[in-house]
CSV table of C-alpha atoms in Angstrom, one decimal:
chain,number,residue,atom,x,y,z
A,157,MET,CA,-30.3,84.6,-149.7
A,158,PRO,CA,-33.8,85.1,-151.1
A,159,GLY,CA,-35.5,82.1,-152.7
A,160,THR,CA,-37.6,81.9,-155.9
A,161,VAL,CA,-40.7,79.9,-156.3
A,162,LEU,CA,-42.4,79.0,-159.6
A,163,LEU,CA,-45.9,77.7,-159.5
A,164,VAL,CA,-47.2,76.1,-162.7
A,165,ALA,CA,-50.7,74.7,-162.9
A,166,ALA,CA,-51.7,73.7,-166.4
A,167,SER,CA,-54.4,71.6,-168.0
A,168,PRO,CA,-56.4,71.8,-171.2
A,169,VAL,CA,-59.7,73.6,-171.3
A,170,GLY,CA,-62.7,71.3,-172.3
A,171,LYS,CA,-63.2,67.6,-172.5
A,172,GLY,CA,-59.4,66.8,-172.8
A,173,ARG,CA,-58.8,67.8,-169.2
A,174,LEU,CA,-57.7,65.0,-167.0
A,175,VAL,CA,-56.9,66.9,-163.8
A,176,ASP,CA,-58.2,70.1,-162.3
A,177,ALA,CA,-54.7,71.5,-162.0
A,178,ALA,CA,-55.6,75.1,-161.1
A,179,SER,CA,-57.5,74.0,-158.0
A,180,VAL,CA,-54.2,73.6,-156.2
A,181,LEU,CA,-53.2,77.2,-156.5
A,182,PRO,CA,-55.4,78.7,-153.8
A,183,VAL,CA,-54.0,76.2,-151.4
A,184,LEU,CA,-50.4,76.9,-152.4
A,185,ALA,CA,-51.1,80.7,-152.4
A,186,ALA,CA,-52.1,80.4,-148.7
A,187,VAL,CA,-48.5,79.3,-147.8
A,188,ALA,CA,-46.0,82.0,-146.9
A,189,PRO,CA,-43.5,82.5,-149.7
A,190,GLY,CA,-40.5,81.8,-147.5
A,191,VAL,CA,-42.0,78.5,-146.4
A,192,LEU,CA,-42.6,77.5,-150.1
A,193,ALA,CA,-39.0,78.2,-150.8
A,194,GLY,CA,-37.4,77.1,-147.6
A,195,THR,CA,-35.8,80.5,-147.1
A,196,ASP,CA,-36.4,83.6,-145.0
A,197,THR,CA,-37.8,85.5,-148.0
A,198,ALA,CA,-38.8,84.5,-151.5
A,199,ASN,CA,-40.3,85.7,-154.8
A,200,VAL,CA,-43.3,83.8,-156.1
A,201,VAL,CA,-44.3,83.6,-159.7
A,202,GLU,CA,-47.6,81.9,-160.5
A,203,LEU,CA,-48.8,80.5,-163.9
A,204,ALA,CA,-52.4,79.5,-163.8
A,205,ASP,CA,-53.6,77.6,-166.9
A,206,PRO,CA,-51.1,79.2,-169.2
A,207,VAL,CA,-51.8,79.3,-172.9
A,208,GLU,CA,-48.5,79.9,-174.7
A,209,PRO,CA,-45.5,77.6,-174.3
A,210,GLN,CA,-43.1,80.5,-174.9
A,211,ALA,CA,-44.7,82.4,-172.0
A,212,VAL,CA,-44.0,79.4,-169.7
A,213,LEU,CA,-40.4,79.2,-171.1
A,214,THR,CA,-39.8,82.9,-170.4
A,215,ARG,CA,-40.8,82.6,-166.7
A,216,LEU,CA,-38.9,79.3,-166.3
A,217,ARG,CA,-35.8,80.8,-167.8
A,218,ALA,CA,-36.0,83.9,-165.5
A,219,ALA,CA,-36.4,81.6,-162.5
A,220,ALA,CA,-33.6,79.4,-163.5
A,221,GLY,CA,-31.3,82.4,-163.9
A,222,THR,CA,-31.7,83.4,-160.2
A,223,VAL,CA,-28.8,82.8,-157.8
A,224,GLY,CA,-30.6,81.7,-154.7
A,225,PRO,CA,-32.6,78.5,-154.0
A,226,LEU,CA,-35.3,77.7,-156.6
A,227,THR,CA,-38.4,75.6,-155.9
A,228,VAL,CA,-40.7,74.6,-158.8
A,229,PHE,CA,-44.2,73.2,-158.2
A,230,VAL,CA,-45.7,71.7,-161.4
A,231,THR,CA,-49.3,70.4,-161.5
A,232,GLY,CA,-50.9,69.2,-164.7
A,233,GLN,CA,-51.1,66.5,-167.3
A,234,LEU,CA,-48.8,64.9,-169.8
A,235,LEU,CA,-49.4,64.2,-173.5
A,236,LEU,CA,-47.1,62.8,-176.2
A,237,ASP,CA,-46.6,64.6,-179.4
A,238,ARG,CA,-47.5,62.5,-182.4
A,239,ARG,CA,-44.3,63.1,-184.3
A,240,GLN,CA,-41.5,62.3,-181.8
A,241,ARG,CA,-43.5,60.7,-179.0
A,242,LEU,CA,-42.0,63.1,-176.4
A,243,PRO,CA,-43.8,64.1,-173.2
A,244,HIS,CA,-45.3,67.6,-173.0
A,245,LEU,CA,-47.0,69.5,-170.3
A,246,ALA,CA,-50.5,70.1,-171.7
A,247,LEU,CA,-51.5,73.8,-171.6
A,248,ALA,CA,-54.9,75.5,-171.9
A,249,ARG,CA,-55.2,75.1,-175.7
A,250,THR,CA,-53.5,71.8,-176.0
A,251,THR,CA,-55.2,68.9,-177.8
A,252,PRO,CA,-53.7,65.5,-178.8
A,253,ALA,CA,-53.4,66.7,-182.4
A,254,THR,CA,-51.7,70.1,-181.5
A,255,VAL,CA,-49.5,69.1,-178.6
A,256,ARG,CA,-46.3,69.7,-180.5
A,257,TYR,CA,-47.1,73.4,-180.9
A,258,THR,CA,-49.4,74.2,-178.0
A,259,GLY,CA,-47.9,72.0,-175.2
A,260,PHE,CA,-44.7,72.7,-173.2
A,261,PRO,CA,-42.0,70.1,-174.1
A,262,TRP,CA,-40.8,68.5,-170.9
A,263,HIS,CA,-37.2,68.5,-172.0
A,264,TRP,CA,-37.4,72.4,-171.8
A,265,PHE,CA,-37.4,71.9,-168.0
A,266,ARG,CA,-34.2,69.9,-168.2
A,267,GLU,CA,-32.6,72.4,-170.6
A,268,GLU,CA,-33.3,75.5,-168.5
A,269,LEU,CA,-32.4,74.0,-165.1
A,270,ARG,CA,-29.2,72.1,-166.2
A,271,LEU,CA,-26.7,74.8,-165.2
A,272,ARG,CA,-28.0,75.4,-161.7
A,273,ALA,CA,-25.7,74.3,-159.0
A,274,PRO,CA,-26.6,71.0,-157.3
A,275,GLY,CA,-28.5,71.5,-154.1
A,276,THR,CA,-30.2,74.7,-155.2
A,277,THR,CA,-33.1,73.4,-157.1
A,278,THR,CA,-36.1,71.3,-155.9
A,279,VAL,CA,-39.0,70.3,-158.2
A,280,PHE,CA,-42.3,69.0,-156.9
A,281,LEU,CA,-44.5,67.3,-159.4
A,282,ASP,CA,-48.1,66.1,-159.4
A,283,LEU,CA,-48.8,64.9,-163.0
A,284,HIS,CA,-51.6,62.9,-164.6
A,285,ALA,CA,-50.8,61.0,-167.8
A,286,ASP,CA,-53.1,60.0,-170.6
A,287,ALA,CA,-53.0,56.4,-171.7
A,288,GLU,CA,-50.2,56.8,-174.3
A,289,SER,CA,-48.0,58.8,-171.9
A,290,TRP,CA,-48.6,56.4,-169.1
A,291,GLU,CA,-47.4,53.4,-171.2
A,292,ARG,CA,-44.2,55.3,-172.2
A,293,LEU,CA,-43.4,56.5,-168.7
A,294,ARG,CA,-43.6,53.0,-167.3
A,295,SER,CA,-40.5,52.1,-169.3
A,296,THR,CA,-38.8,55.6,-169.9
A,297,PRO,CA,-38.5,57.8,-166.8
A,298,LEU,CA,-39.4,61.5,-167.0
A,299,ASP,CA,-36.1,63.4,-167.2
A,300,SER,CA,-36.1,66.7,-165.3
A,301,GLY,CA,-32.4,67.3,-165.3
A,302,ARG,CA,-29.3,66.1,-163.6
A,303,ASN,CA,-29.0,68.9,-161.0
A,304,CYS,CA,-32.5,68.9,-159.6
A,305,ALA,CA,-34.0,67.1,-156.6
A,306,VAL,CA,-37.3,65.8,-157.9
A,307,TYR,CA,-40.2,64.7,-155.8
A,308,GLY,CA,-43.8,63.8,-156.5
A,309,ARG,CA,-45.9,61.4,-158.5
A,310,ILE,CA,-47.3,60.6,-161.9
A,311,ALA,CA,-50.8,59.2,-161.8
A,312,PRO,CA,-52.3,57.0,-164.4
A,313,PRO,CA,-55.3,58.2,-166.5
A,314,PRO,CA,-58.4,58.7,-164.3
A,315,GLN,CA,-61.6,56.9,-165.0
A,316,ARG,CA,-63.4,57.9,-168.2
A,317,ARG,CA,-65.4,61.1,-167.9
A,318,THR,CA,-63.7,61.9,-164.6
A,319,VAL,CA,-61.5,64.9,-163.8
A,320,ALA,CA,-58.9,64.0,-161.2
A,321,ASP,CA,-57.8,66.0,-158.2
A,322,PRO,CA,-54.2,67.0,-157.7
A,323,SER,CA,-54.3,65.4,-154.3
A,324,TYR,CA,-50.5,65.0,-153.9
A,325,MET,CA,-49.8,68.7,-154.4
A,326,LYS,CA,-52.7,69.7,-152.2
A,327,ALA,CA,-51.2,67.5,-149.5
A,328,VAL,CA,-47.8,69.2,-149.9
A,329,ALA,CA,-49.5,72.6,-149.7
A,330,THR,CA,-51.6,71.7,-146.7
A,331,LEU,CA,-48.5,70.4,-144.8
A,332,LEU,CA,-46.7,73.7,-145.6
A,333,ARG,CA,-49.6,75.8,-144.4
A,334,SER,CA,-48.5,74.9,-140.9
A,335,GLY,CA,-45.7,77.4,-141.4
A,336,HIS,CA,-42.9,74.7,-141.2
A,337,ARG,CA,-41.1,73.2,-144.2
A,338,PRO,CA,-39.6,69.9,-143.2
A,339,PRO,CA,-36.7,68.4,-145.2
A,340,VAL,CA,-38.0,67.8,-148.7
A,341,GLU,CA,-37.8,64.0,-148.5
A,342,GLN,CA,-39.8,64.0,-145.3
A,343,LEU,CA,-42.3,66.4,-146.8
A,344,HIS,CA,-42.7,64.1,-149.8
A,345,GLN,CA,-43.3,61.0,-147.7
A,346,GLN,CA,-45.8,62.8,-145.5
A,347,ALA,CA,-47.7,64.0,-148.6
A,348,LEU,CA,-47.8,60.4,-150.0
A,349,SER,CA,-49.1,59.1,-146.7
A,350,ARG,CA,-52.1,61.5,-147.0
A,351,ILE,CA,-53.2,60.1,-150.4
A,352,THR,CA,-53.3,56.5,-149.3
A,353,GLY,CA,-56.9,56.2,-150.6
A,354,GLU,CA,-55.7,56.2,-154.2
A,355,ALA,CA,-52.9,54.6,-156.1
A,356,PRO,CA,-50.0,57.1,-156.3
A,357,GLY,CA,-48.8,55.7,-159.7
A,358,ILE,CA,-45.2,56.4,-160.4
A,359,VAL,CA,-43.5,57.8,-157.4
A,360,LEU,CA,-40.7,60.3,-158.0
A,361,ALA,CA,-37.9,60.7,-155.4
A,362,ALA,CA,-34.5,61.7,-156.7
A,363,ARG,CA,-32.0,63.7,-154.7
A,364,ALA,CA,-29.7,66.2,-156.4
A,365,PRO,CA,-26.1,65.1,-157.0
A,366,GLY,CA,-23.3,66.0,-154.7
A,367,VAL,CA,-21.2,69.1,-155.1
A,368,SER,CA,-18.3,67.1,-156.6
A,369,ASP,CA,-20.1,67.5,-160.0
A,370,PRO,CA,-18.0,69.9,-162.1
A,371,HIS,CA,-21.2,71.8,-162.9
A,372,ALA,CA,-21.2,72.9,-159.3
A,373,ALA,CA,-17.8,74.6,-159.5
A,374,ILE,CA,-18.8,76.2,-162.8
A,375,SER,CA,-22.1,77.5,-161.3
A,376,ALA,CA,-20.3,78.8,-158.3
A,377,ALA,CA,-17.9,80.8,-160.5
A,378,VAL,CA,-20.8,82.3,-162.5
A,379,GLN,CA,-22.6,83.3,-159.3
A,380,ALA,CA,-19.4,85.0,-158.1
A,381,GLY,CA,-19.1,86.9,-161.3
A,382,ARG,CA,-15.9,85.0,-162.4
A,383,HIS,CA,-17.2,84.3,-165.9
A,384,ALA,CA,-13.7,83.8,-167.5
A,385,ASP,CA,-12.9,81.2,-164.8
A,386,ALA,CA,-16.2,79.4,-165.5
A,387,ASP,CA,-15.6,79.3,-169.2
A,388,ALA,CA,-12.0,78.1,-168.8
A,389,LEU,CA,-13.1,75.2,-166.6
A,390,ALA,CA,-15.8,74.2,-169.0
A,391,ALA,CA,-13.3,74.5,-171.9
A,392,ARG,CA,-11.0,72.0,-170.1
A,393,TRP,CA,-13.9,69.5,-169.8
A,394,GLU,CA,-14.9,70.1,-173.4
A,395,GLN,CA,-11.3,69.4,-174.6
A,396,ALA,CA,-11.2,66.2,-172.4
A,397,ALA,CA,-14.5,65.0,-173.9
A,398,VAL,CA,-13.2,65.7,-177.4
A,399,ARG,CA,-10.1,63.7,-176.8
A,400,ALA,CA,-12.0,60.8,-175.2
A,401,HIS,CA,-15.1,60.6,-177.4
A,402,GLY,CA,-14.6,62.8,-180.5
A,403,PRO,CA,-15.8,66.3,-181.3
A,404,ALA,CA,-19.3,65.2,-182.4
A,405,SER,CA,-20.0,63.1,-179.4
A,406,GLU,CA,-22.7,63.9,-176.9
A,407,GLU,CA,-20.1,64.3,-174.2
A,408,ALA,CA,-18.3,67.0,-176.1
A,409,LEU,CA,-21.4,68.7,-177.4
A,410,HIS,CA,-22.7,68.9,-173.9
A,411,TRP,CA,-19.7,71.0,-172.8
A,412,THR,CA,-20.0,73.2,-175.9
A,413,GLU,CA,-23.6,73.8,-174.9
A,414,VAL,CA,-22.5,74.7,-171.4
A,415,ARG,CA,-20.0,77.2,-172.9
A,416,ALA,CA,-22.8,78.8,-175.0
A,417,ASP,CA,-24.8,79.3,-171.8
A,418,LEU,CA,-21.8,80.7,-170.0
A,419,ALA,CA,-21.4,83.3,-172.7
A,420,MET,CA,-25.0,84.3,-172.2
A,421,PHE,CA,-24.4,84.7,-168.5
A,422,ALA,CA,-21.3,86.8,-169.2
A,423,GLY,CA,-23.4,89.1,-171.4
A,424,ASP,CA,-21.7,88.1,-174.6
A,425,ALA,CA,-24.7,87.4,-176.8
A,426,ALA,CA,-22.7,87.2,-180.0
A,427,ARG,CA,-20.4,84.5,-178.7
A,428,SER,CA,-23.4,82.6,-177.2
A,429,CYS,CA,-25.3,82.8,-180.6
A,430,ARG,CA,-22.2,81.7,-182.5
A,431,THR,CA,-21.6,78.7,-180.2
A,432,TRP,CA,-25.2,77.6,-180.3
A,433,LEU,CA,-25.1,77.8,-184.1
A,434,ALA,CA,-22.0,75.6,-184.1
A,435,VAL,CA,-23.8,73.1,-181.9
A,436,ALA,CA,-26.8,73.0,-184.2
A,437,SER,CA,-24.5,72.5,-187.3
A,438,ALA,CA,-22.6,69.8,-185.6
A,439,ARG,CA,-25.7,67.9,-184.7
A,440,LEU,CA,-27.2,68.2,-188.2
A,441,ALA,CA,-23.9,67.1,-189.7
A,442,ALA,CA,-23.9,64.1,-187.5
A,443,GLY,CA,-27.3,63.1,-189.0
A,444,GLN,CA,-29.6,64.3,-186.3
A,445,ALA,CA,-33.1,65.2,-187.6
A,446,PRO,CA,-34.0,68.9,-187.9
A,447,ASP,CA,-36.9,68.4,-185.4
A,448,ALA,CA,-34.8,66.5,-182.9
A,449,PRO,CA,-35.2,68.2,-179.5
A,450,ALA,CA,-31.4,69.0,-179.1
A,451,VAL,CA,-31.3,70.5,-182.6
A,452,GLU,CA,-34.4,72.6,-182.1
A,453,ALA,CA,-33.1,73.8,-178.7
A,454,ALA,CA,-29.8,74.8,-180.1
A,455,VAL,CA,-31.3,76.9,-182.9
A,456,ASP,CA,-34.0,78.4,-180.6
A,457,ARG,CA,-31.3,79.5,-178.2
A,458,ALA,CA,-29.1,80.9,-181.0
A,459,HIS,CA,-32.1,82.8,-182.2
A,460,HIS,CA,-32.8,84.2,-178.7
A,461,GLN,CA,-29.2,85.3,-178.3
A,462,TRP,CA,-29.1,86.8,-181.8
A,463,ALA,CA,-32.0,89.1,-180.8
A,464,GLU,CA,-29.8,90.4,-177.9
A,465,ILE,CA,-26.8,91.4,-180.1
A,466,ARG,CA,-26.5,95.2,-180.2
A,467,ASP,CA,-23.6,95.5,-182.7
A,468,PRO,CA,-25.3,95.7,-186.2
A,469,ALA,CA,-22.2,94.3,-188.0
A,470,ARG,CA,-22.0,91.2,-185.8
A,471,ALA,CA,-25.8,90.9,-185.9
A,472,ARG,CA,-25.8,90.9,-189.7
A,473,GLU,CA,-22.9,88.4,-189.9
A,474,LEU,CA,-24.6,85.9,-187.5
A,475,GLY,CA,-28.1,86.6,-188.8
A,476,ALA,CA,-27.1,85.3,-192.2
A,477,VAL,CA,-25.9,82.1,-190.7
A,478,LEU,CA,-29.0,81.9,-188.5
A,479,ALA,CA,-31.3,82.4,-191.5
A,480,GLU,CA,-29.6,79.5,-193.3
A,481,VAL,CA,-30.0,77.2,-190.3
A,482,ARG,CA,-33.5,78.4,-189.7
A,483,GLY,CA,-34.4,77.3,-193.2
A,484,ARG,CA,-33.5,73.8,-192.2
A,485,VAL,CA,-34.8,73.9,-188.6
A,486,PRO,CA,-38.0,76.0,-188.5
A,487,GLY,CA,-38.7,75.0,-184.9
A,488,ARG,CA,-42.0,75.2,-183.0
A,489,ARG,CA,-42.5,79.0,-183.2
A,490,VAL,CA,-44.6,79.9,-186.3
A,491,GLY,CA,-42.8,82.6,-188.4
A,492,ALA,CA,-39.3,82.2,-186.8
A,493,LEU,CA,-37.6,82.3,-190.2
A,494,ASP,CA,-39.7,85.3,-191.3
A,495,HIS,CA,-38.6,87.1,-188.1
A,496,VAL,CA,-34.9,86.5,-188.9
A,497,GLN,CA,-35.3,87.7,-192.5
A,498,ARG,CA,-37.3,90.8,-191.4
A,499,GLN,CA,-34.7,91.7,-188.8
A,500,LEU,CA,-31.9,91.2,-191.3
A,501,ARG,CA,-33.5,93.6,-193.8
A,502,GLN,CA,-33.7,96.3,-191.0
A,503,LEU,CA,-30.1,95.7,-190.1
A,504,GLN,CA,-29.0,96.4,-193.7
A,505,THR,CA,-29.9,100.1,-193.1
A,506,GLN,CA,-27.8,100.4,-189.9
A,507,ASN,CA,-24.2,101.2,-189.6
């Protein structure tokens, strides 16, 4: 089965740059796609110093939706947003003051990769943290999702007025240029051994969970086109979580979110939109803040699915609800509420 490779190298332009992230891309580009992916053939998508968080999200979402093995290489630097103190991958225009709107929230990686089957996703990271991010990460691990194998390192801030080199990722790429991809744990250890002249910082080495995870059975059903079976299995887990923990619990809402994604995979945008709106409403009713990551993610996904609805009547119905929720949860995209209201006015003229 063909593999997919996503190469992301991102760092701010100007004096805020801590690492020359894009310098790793020529080395990675010299590796055969199949070797990068660990498959016979592979598609490679490269993002060099991206500017817009939504552009990165679009490419990540497309890669996460593929059936075959997925390997993600991320090189760059981490910053915390000032409001919620959450880690973001800094993009070309990111500054400490604008990171919430110009950086890529790290939890978006977790959200997009969460429904992939265990054993199909490998993430290699070579990240440099600023001082604030470094202090946070020493006590709070970076969360890239439960179904991913994650390898790499997070380095502390470089010396003042110094731009660091992504030496770990360059070591990975140099090893792969031989034309052979060893098992990922072995590749990771060999890369670390090549950067012994510097402190690796926080070393990341987490295997993916075993196939006993119920998400694996659900993912297998989706990949086989058995969408009704996948939803039925998720519904059983959702009902069990409601009985054990209550309808507003994180355990229950997780499975509601899974069902919203399953509706998207089945091509039912209206059901996916409605379910994401229900998740957002439940989180808000439970007292979660409008700018909490899980609330924003639910509304953003509802908005995305609403744009895919082709039945004007259903789009009008759900658009009215979305507009009300968007008024409370504006999200990170400037003009999101205006977009909903503008589209609703157009829908009023359609049968």
